[in-house]
Coordinates of C-alpha atoms in Angstrom, one line a residue:
M1 CA 98.4 -13.6 -77.9
T2 CA 100.7 -11.2 -77.9
R3 CA 99.0 -7.8 -78.5
G4 CA 101.0 -3.9 -77.7
G5 CA 103.7 -5.7 -75.9
R6 CA 102.0 -8.1 -73.4
T7 CA 100.4 -11.6 -73.6
V8 CA 96.3 -11.1 -73.7
R9 CA 94.5 -14.1 -72.8
T10 CA 91.6 -15.4 -75.2
A11 CA 90.0 -18.1 -73.2
T12 CA 87.2 -16.6 -71.5
S13 CA 86.5 -17.7 -68.1
P14 CA 82.7 -18.8 -67.0
W15 CA 82.2 -15.3 -64.8
L16 CA 83.2 -13.2 -68.1
H17 CA 80.4 -15.2 -70.1
R18 CA 78.0 -14.7 -67.3
W19 CA 78.2 -10.5 -67.7
M20 CA 78.3 -10.4 -71.9
L21 CA 74.7 -12.6 -71.1
L22 CA 72.9 -11.2 -68.5
G23 CA 72.6 -7.7 -69.5
T24 CA 70.1 -6.9 -67.4
A25 CA 71.5 -8.4 -64.3
L26 CA 72.4 -5.0 -63.7
F27 CA 72.3 -4.3 -59.4
G28 CA 72.2 -0.6 -60.0
A29 CA 72.2 2.3 -62.1
I30 CA 73.2 6.2 -62.4
T31 CA 70.0 8.5 -62.7
S32 CA 69.1 11.8 -63.8
A33 CA 69.0 13.5 -66.7
L34 CA 70.8 16.8 -67.4
P35 CA 67.8 19.4 -67.7
A36 CA 66.9 21.3 -70.7
S37 CA 66.3 25.3 -71.1
D38 CA 65.6 27.5 -73.4
V39 CA 67.0 27.8 -76.6
V40 CA 69.4 31.0 -77.3
S41 CA 70.2 32.8 -80.4
T42 CA 73.5 31.9 -83.0
P43 CA 77.0 33.3 -81.7
A44 CA 78.7 35.5 -84.1
S45 CA 81.7 34.1 -85.4
A46 CA 83.8 36.7 -83.9
L47 CA 83.5 35.2 -80.5
Y48 CA 85.6 32.0 -81.4
Q49 CA 89.3 31.7 -81.3
S50 CA 91.4 28.4 -81.3
P51 CA 93.8 27.7 -78.1
N52 CA 97.3 28.8 -77.9
P53 CA 99.1 25.9 -79.7
N54 CA 102.3 26.9 -77.8
S55 CA 101.4 26.6 -75.1
N56 CA 103.3 23.7 -73.0
I57 CA 100.3 21.2 -72.0
T58 CA 100.6 18.0 -70.3
T59 CA 97.1 15.9 -71.0
L60 CA 96.5 13.3 -68.3
G61 CA 97.0 9.4 -69.0
Y62 CA 96.4 6.3 -67.1
P63 CA 99.9 4.5 -65.6
S64 CA 101.5 1.4 -67.3
A65 CA 100.9 -0.4 -63.9
F66 CA 96.9 -0.8 -65.1
Q67 CA 95.3 -3.2 -67.4
A68 CA 92.8 -4.0 -68.9
D69 CA 92.6 -7.3 -70.7
V70 CA 89.8 -7.6 -73.1
H71 CA 87.9 -10.9 -73.9
Y72 CA 85.2 -11.0 -76.8
G73 CA 82.2 -13.2 -77.0
D74 CA 82.4 -13.9 -80.8
E75 CA 79.9 -16.3 -80.7
Y76 CA 77.3 -13.4 -79.8
P77 CA 75.6 -11.0 -82.3
P78 CA 77.3 -7.6 -82.8
L79 CA 76.6 -4.5 -81.1
N80 CA 75.6 -1.0 -82.7
I81 CA 78.9 0.1 -83.2
L82 CA 78.1 3.8 -82.4
G83 CA 76.2 2.1 -79.4
I84 CA 79.3 1.0 -77.7
F85 CA 81.2 3.8 -78.1
L86 CA 78.6 6.6 -77.1
N87 CA 77.7 4.3 -74.0
L88 CA 81.7 4.0 -72.8
I89 CA 81.0 7.9 -73.0
N90 CA 77.8 8.1 -71.5
A91 CA 79.5 5.9 -68.8
A92 CA 82.7 8.2 -68.6
Y93 CA 80.7 11.0 -68.4
Q94 CA 78.3 10.0 -65.2
L95 CA 81.3 8.8 -63.6
S96 CA 83.6 10.9 -63.9
P97 CA 82.3 13.8 -61.5
Y98 CA 82.7 10.9 -58.3
G99 CA 86.7 11.6 -59.1
F100 CA 89.4 8.9 -58.1
R101 CA 89.0 8.1 -54.5
K102 CA 85.1 6.8 -54.8
T103 CA 84.9 3.3 -54.5
W104 CA 82.2 1.3 -55.7
R105 CA 80.3 -1.9 -53.4
G106 CA 79.5 -5.0 -56.2
E107 CA 78.1 -4.6 -59.1
Q108 CA 76.7 -1.6 -61.0
G109 CA 75.2 -0.5 -63.9
V110 CA 75.3 3.1 -65.7
A111 CA 72.2 4.1 -66.6
P112 CA 72.1 3.2 -71.0
L113 CA 71.1 5.3 -73.7
S114 CA 67.6 4.4 -74.6
E115 CA 68.2 4.4 -78.7
Y116 CA 70.7 1.5 -78.1
T117 CA 70.6 -2.1 -77.2
V118 CA 74.1 -1.8 -75.5
G119 CA 74.7 -1.9 -71.5
I120 CA 77.5 -1.2 -69.6
S121 CA 78.5 -2.5 -66.1
F122 CA 81.1 -2.9 -64.1
G123 CA 82.3 -4.3 -60.8
P124 CA 85.3 -5.1 -58.1
R125 CA 87.0 -8.5 -58.7
L126 CA 85.1 -11.5 -58.2
E127 CA 87.7 -14.7 -58.2
P128 CA 88.5 -14.1 -55.2
R129 CA 85.8 -11.6 -54.4
V130 CA 86.6 -8.3 -53.0
E131 CA 83.7 -5.8 -51.8
T132 CA 84.8 -3.0 -53.9
V133 CA 86.9 -1.5 -56.9
S134 CA 88.0 2.6 -57.1
N135 CA 86.1 4.8 -59.8
R136 CA 90.1 5.3 -61.0
F137 CA 90.2 1.5 -62.2
V138 CA 87.1 2.1 -63.9
M139 CA 87.6 5.0 -65.3
W140 CA 90.7 4.0 -66.9
G141 CA 89.1 0.7 -68.2
I142 CA 86.5 2.7 -69.8
W143 CA 89.1 4.3 -71.7
A144 CA 91.2 1.3 -72.4
M145 CA 88.9 -0.7 -73.7
A146 CA 87.5 1.7 -75.9
I147 CA 91.2 1.9 -77.3
Q148 CA 91.0 -1.5 -77.8
I149 CA 87.7 -1.6 -79.3
Y150 CA 89.0 0.9 -82.3
R151 CA 92.1 -1.3 -82.3
D152 CA 90.8 -4.9 -82.5
R153 CA 87.3 -3.1 -85.0
K154 CA 85.7 -5.9 -83.0
F155 CA 82.2 -4.9 -82.1
K156 CA 80.8 -8.1 -79.9
P157 CA 80.0 -8.0 -76.4
C158 CA 83.3 -7.9 -73.9
A159 CA 84.7 -7.9 -71.0
A160 CA 87.4 -6.6 -69.2
V161 CA 89.2 -7.7 -66.5
L162 CA 91.2 -4.6 -65.0
Y163 CA 94.7 -5.2 -62.9
W164 CA 96.8 -2.6 -61.2
H165 CA 100.3 -4.1 -60.9
R166 CA 99.6 -7.5 -62.2
E167 CA 96.9 -8.4 -59.7
P168 CA 92.7 -8.1 -61.0
V169 CA 91.0 -5.7 -59.0
G170 CA 87.9 -5.5 -61.2
Y171 CA 86.0 -6.1 -64.3
L172 CA 83.7 -3.8 -67.1
S173 CA 81.6 -5.6 -69.3
V174 CA 79.9 -4.1 -72.6
H175 CA 76.9 -6.2 -73.4
T176 CA 73.5 -6.9 -75.2
R177 CA 70.7 -5.3 -73.1
L178 CA 68.1 -7.5 -73.1
G179 CA 65.4 -5.6 -71.5
R180 CA 64.8 -2.5 -69.1
E181 CA 67.2 -2.1 -67.2
L182 CA 67.2 -1.7 -63.3
A183 CA 67.5 2.2 -62.5
P184 CA 67.8 2.9 -58.1
T185 CA 70.8 4.9 -57.6
A186 CA 74.0 3.5 -58.1
T187 CA 76.1 2.8 -54.2
A188 CA 79.5 4.2 -53.8
A189 CA 81.0 2.5 -51.0
G190 CA 78.2 3.9 -48.4
N191 CA 77.8 7.3 -50.3
E192 CA 74.7 7.3 -52.7
G193 CA 74.4 10.0 -55.5
A194 CA 73.0 10.6 -59.0
T195 CA 75.0 12.2 -62.2
E196 CA 73.8 12.6 -65.7
T197 CA 73.1 10.6 -67.9
M198 CA 73.7 11.7 -72.3
K199 CA 70.8 13.7 -72.6
P200 CA 70.7 16.6 -75.0
M201 CA 70.5 20.4 -73.9
S202 CA 68.6 22.4 -76.3
V203 CA 70.1 22.3 -79.4
A204 CA 68.8 25.0 -81.8
S205 CA 71.2 24.8 -85.2
Q206 CA 71.6 27.7 -87.9
G207 CA 74.1 27.5 -91.0
N208 CA 77.0 26.3 -89.5
A209 CA 76.6 27.3 -85.9
S210 CA 75.0 25.7 -82.8
S211 CA 74.6 26.8 -79.3
L212 CA 73.6 24.6 -76.2
M213 CA 72.5 25.5 -72.7
A214 CA 71.7 24.4 -69.4
D215 CA 69.7 25.1 -66.7
D216 CA 72.7 26.2 -64.6
G217 CA 73.8 28.9 -66.5
L218 CA 76.1 27.3 -68.8
R219 CA 75.8 27.8 -72.3
I220 CA 78.2 26.5 -75.1
L221 CA 78.3 27.8 -78.7
F222 CA 80.2 26.2 -81.3
E223 CA 80.6 26.4 -85.2
Y224 CA 81.1 23.5 -87.8
G225 CA 84.1 24.2 -89.9
E226 CA 84.4 22.5 -93.6
H227 CA 86.4 19.3 -92.3
T228 CA 85.2 15.9 -91.3
L229 CA 85.9 13.8 -88.8
S230 CA 86.1 10.4 -87.9
S231 CA 83.3 9.7 -85.3
L232 CA 85.1 7.3 -83.7
D233 CA 88.7 9.1 -83.9
L234 CA 86.3 12.2 -82.4
F235 CA 85.0 9.4 -80.0
L236 CA 88.7 8.1 -79.1
A237 CA 89.6 11.8 -78.1
A238 CA 86.9 13.0 -75.4
F239 CA 88.3 9.7 -72.9
P240 CA 91.1 11.4 -71.8
V241 CA 89.2 14.8 -71.3
L242 CA 86.9 12.5 -69.0
T243 CA 89.6 10.8 -67.0
A244 CA 90.9 14.3 -66.6
V245 CA 87.8 15.4 -65.1
A246 CA 87.8 12.9 -62.5
E247 CA 91.8 13.2 -61.4
K248 CA 91.6 16.6 -61.5
G249 CA 87.6 16.9 -60.0
A250 CA 84.6 18.5 -61.4
D251 CA 85.4 21.4 -59.3
Y252 CA 89.0 22.1 -60.5
Q253 CA 89.8 24.9 -62.1
C254 CA 90.8 24.1 -65.9
A255 CA 93.3 26.6 -67.2
E256 CA 94.4 24.9 -70.1
F257 CA 94.0 20.8 -71.4
R258 CA 94.9 19.5 -74.6
V259 CA 95.0 16.0 -76.3
E260 CA 96.6 15.4 -79.5
G261 CA 94.9 12.5 -80.8
Y262 CA 96.0 9.1 -81.7
N263 CA 98.1 8.0 -84.6
T264 CA 95.7 7.4 -86.6
P265 CA 94.4 8.2 -90.4
D266 CA 91.6 11.0 -88.8
R267 CA 93.8 12.1 -86.1
V268 CA 91.6 14.0 -84.0
G269 CA 92.6 16.4 -81.4
F270 CA 91.1 18.2 -78.8
A271 CA 91.8 21.5 -77.2
V272 CA 90.3 24.3 -74.3
Q273 CA 91.6 27.2 -72.3
A274 CA 90.5 29.2 -70.6
D275 CA 89.5 32.7 -70.5
Q276 CA 90.4 35.5 -67.6
D277 CA 88.4 38.2 -65.9
A278 CA 90.1 41.7 -65.4
R279 CA 91.4 40.3 -62.2
G280 CA 93.0 37.3 -64.0
N281 CA 91.0 34.7 -62.6
V282 CA 89.9 31.5 -64.4
K283 CA 86.3 30.5 -64.4
L284 CA 86.3 27.6 -66.3
K285 CA 86.2 24.2 -64.7
Y286 CA 86.6 20.9 -65.2
E287 CA 83.2 20.5 -65.1
H288 CA 82.3 22.8 -67.9
V289 CA 84.7 21.0 -70.2
R290 CA 83.2 17.7 -69.2
K291 CA 79.5 19.3 -70.3
A292 CA 80.9 20.7 -73.1
V293 CA 82.6 17.4 -74.6
Q294 CA 79.5 15.4 -73.9
Q295 CA 77.2 17.9 -75.7
I296 CA 79.1 18.6 -78.8
I297 CA 79.8 15.2 -79.1
F298 CA 75.9 13.9 -78.6
S299 CA 74.6 17.2 -80.5
M300 CA 76.9 16.2 -83.7
V301 CA 75.5 12.4 -83.5
V302 CA 71.7 13.9 -83.3
H303 CA 72.2 16.2 -86.3
K304 CA 74.7 13.4 -88.4
R305 CA 77.7 16.1 -88.6
F306 CA 81.3 15.5 -87.5
K307 CA 83.3 18.3 -88.4
N308 CA 86.2 19.9 -86.6
V309 CA 84.5 22.4 -84.5
R310 CA 85.0 25.4 -82.7
F311 CA 83.1 26.8 -79.6
V312 CA 82.5 28.6 -76.3
V313 CA 82.1 28.3 -73.1
E314 CA 79.7 31.4 -71.2
L315 CA 78.8 31.2 -67.8
D316 CA 76.2 33.4 -67.3
G317 CA 76.5 35.6 -70.3
V318 CA 80.4 36.2 -69.8
K319 CA 82.6 34.4 -71.7
I320 CA 85.1 32.3 -69.6
G321 CA 86.7 29.3 -72.0
H322 CA 86.9 28.6 -75.5
G323 CA 88.3 25.6 -77.6
E324 CA 88.1 23.6 -80.9
W325 CA 88.1 20.0 -82.0
T326 CA 90.3 19.7 -85.0
K327 CA 91.2 17.4 -87.7
K328 CA 95.7 16.7 -86.3
P329 CA 98.5 15.6 -89.2
A330 CA 99.6 11.6 -88.3
A331 CA 102.4 11.2 -86.4
E332 CA 105.0 9.0 -86.7
T333 CA 104.5 7.5 -83.6
S334 CA 101.7 7.1 -81.4
P335 CA 101.2 9.1 -78.7
T336 CA 102.3 7.4 -75.5
I337 CA 99.2 6.3 -73.0
G338 CA 99.5 7.1 -69.2
G339 CA 102.3 8.6 -67.1
S340 CA 101.1 11.5 -65.4
A341 CA 98.1 10.0 -63.5
T342 CA 99.0 9.8 -60.1
A343 CA 98.9 6.1 -58.6

């Protein structure tokens, strides 16, 4: 079968079947929850701004040398659609702070969202077997798999073989979680660490405005607009942001970042821009953007409100950035995926 200008194998190999079936066979999990703090007051609308639409921003992507060959388990029952995309976002959110240079040893699982019976696992190439897989391949694979599932509209258990310069380097699986996931700390090739699962921070809603706060002094204030957004298009715009966190580094300054969205009927874009202090310093980091993206999406899901949003990021009571999720006019051609990510 030809898909997207390349040949895709439709037969599922035995080891891919294994990972679609063994939803509980996860040999590691990334745990730890994002702590909640006290609810804060609703912000004044005057706080909100739109990022500069004329700024010259290059979004990051995965290079053309990378491919994810997705296979579906058509014989298995369908998975919850929200469960698929939210767990993929959750996986990207958890793995992004490790950066592109981290490597994972053996089979790994991502601590799942308890609301859904969907599990995510990944690992290095199995045939012939290698010991580790790079985090950059896993991040790109999560993004590519989300796009492919969106395009195919097939919400079944699936697995992808990850290729780099046509050589298999690893795999990624979305499967039914049949029981309680194992929960030891995931090990990154000689390094141990844990990062947050997709848990809500404190949420306070009044009218169209909401605010979220973490215990590290970070506060995210946002205001809903009038335009309804497609939830799946909104989710797709999150993956390049979380991938940028992994590529640039969570502690790297984020002056501005823009995702124009995909050429769909309800094309959704994302933009964020840093505020400078009196000395011209930028305090906004990719870690702050990472948390803003994840928590605003989670709040939308919790409250079942998928609208355009303007948001403000504050740190210790000081505004350090602002951004928005918006509906974009459909373009004549789809944006190019990939290009600027380092090899």
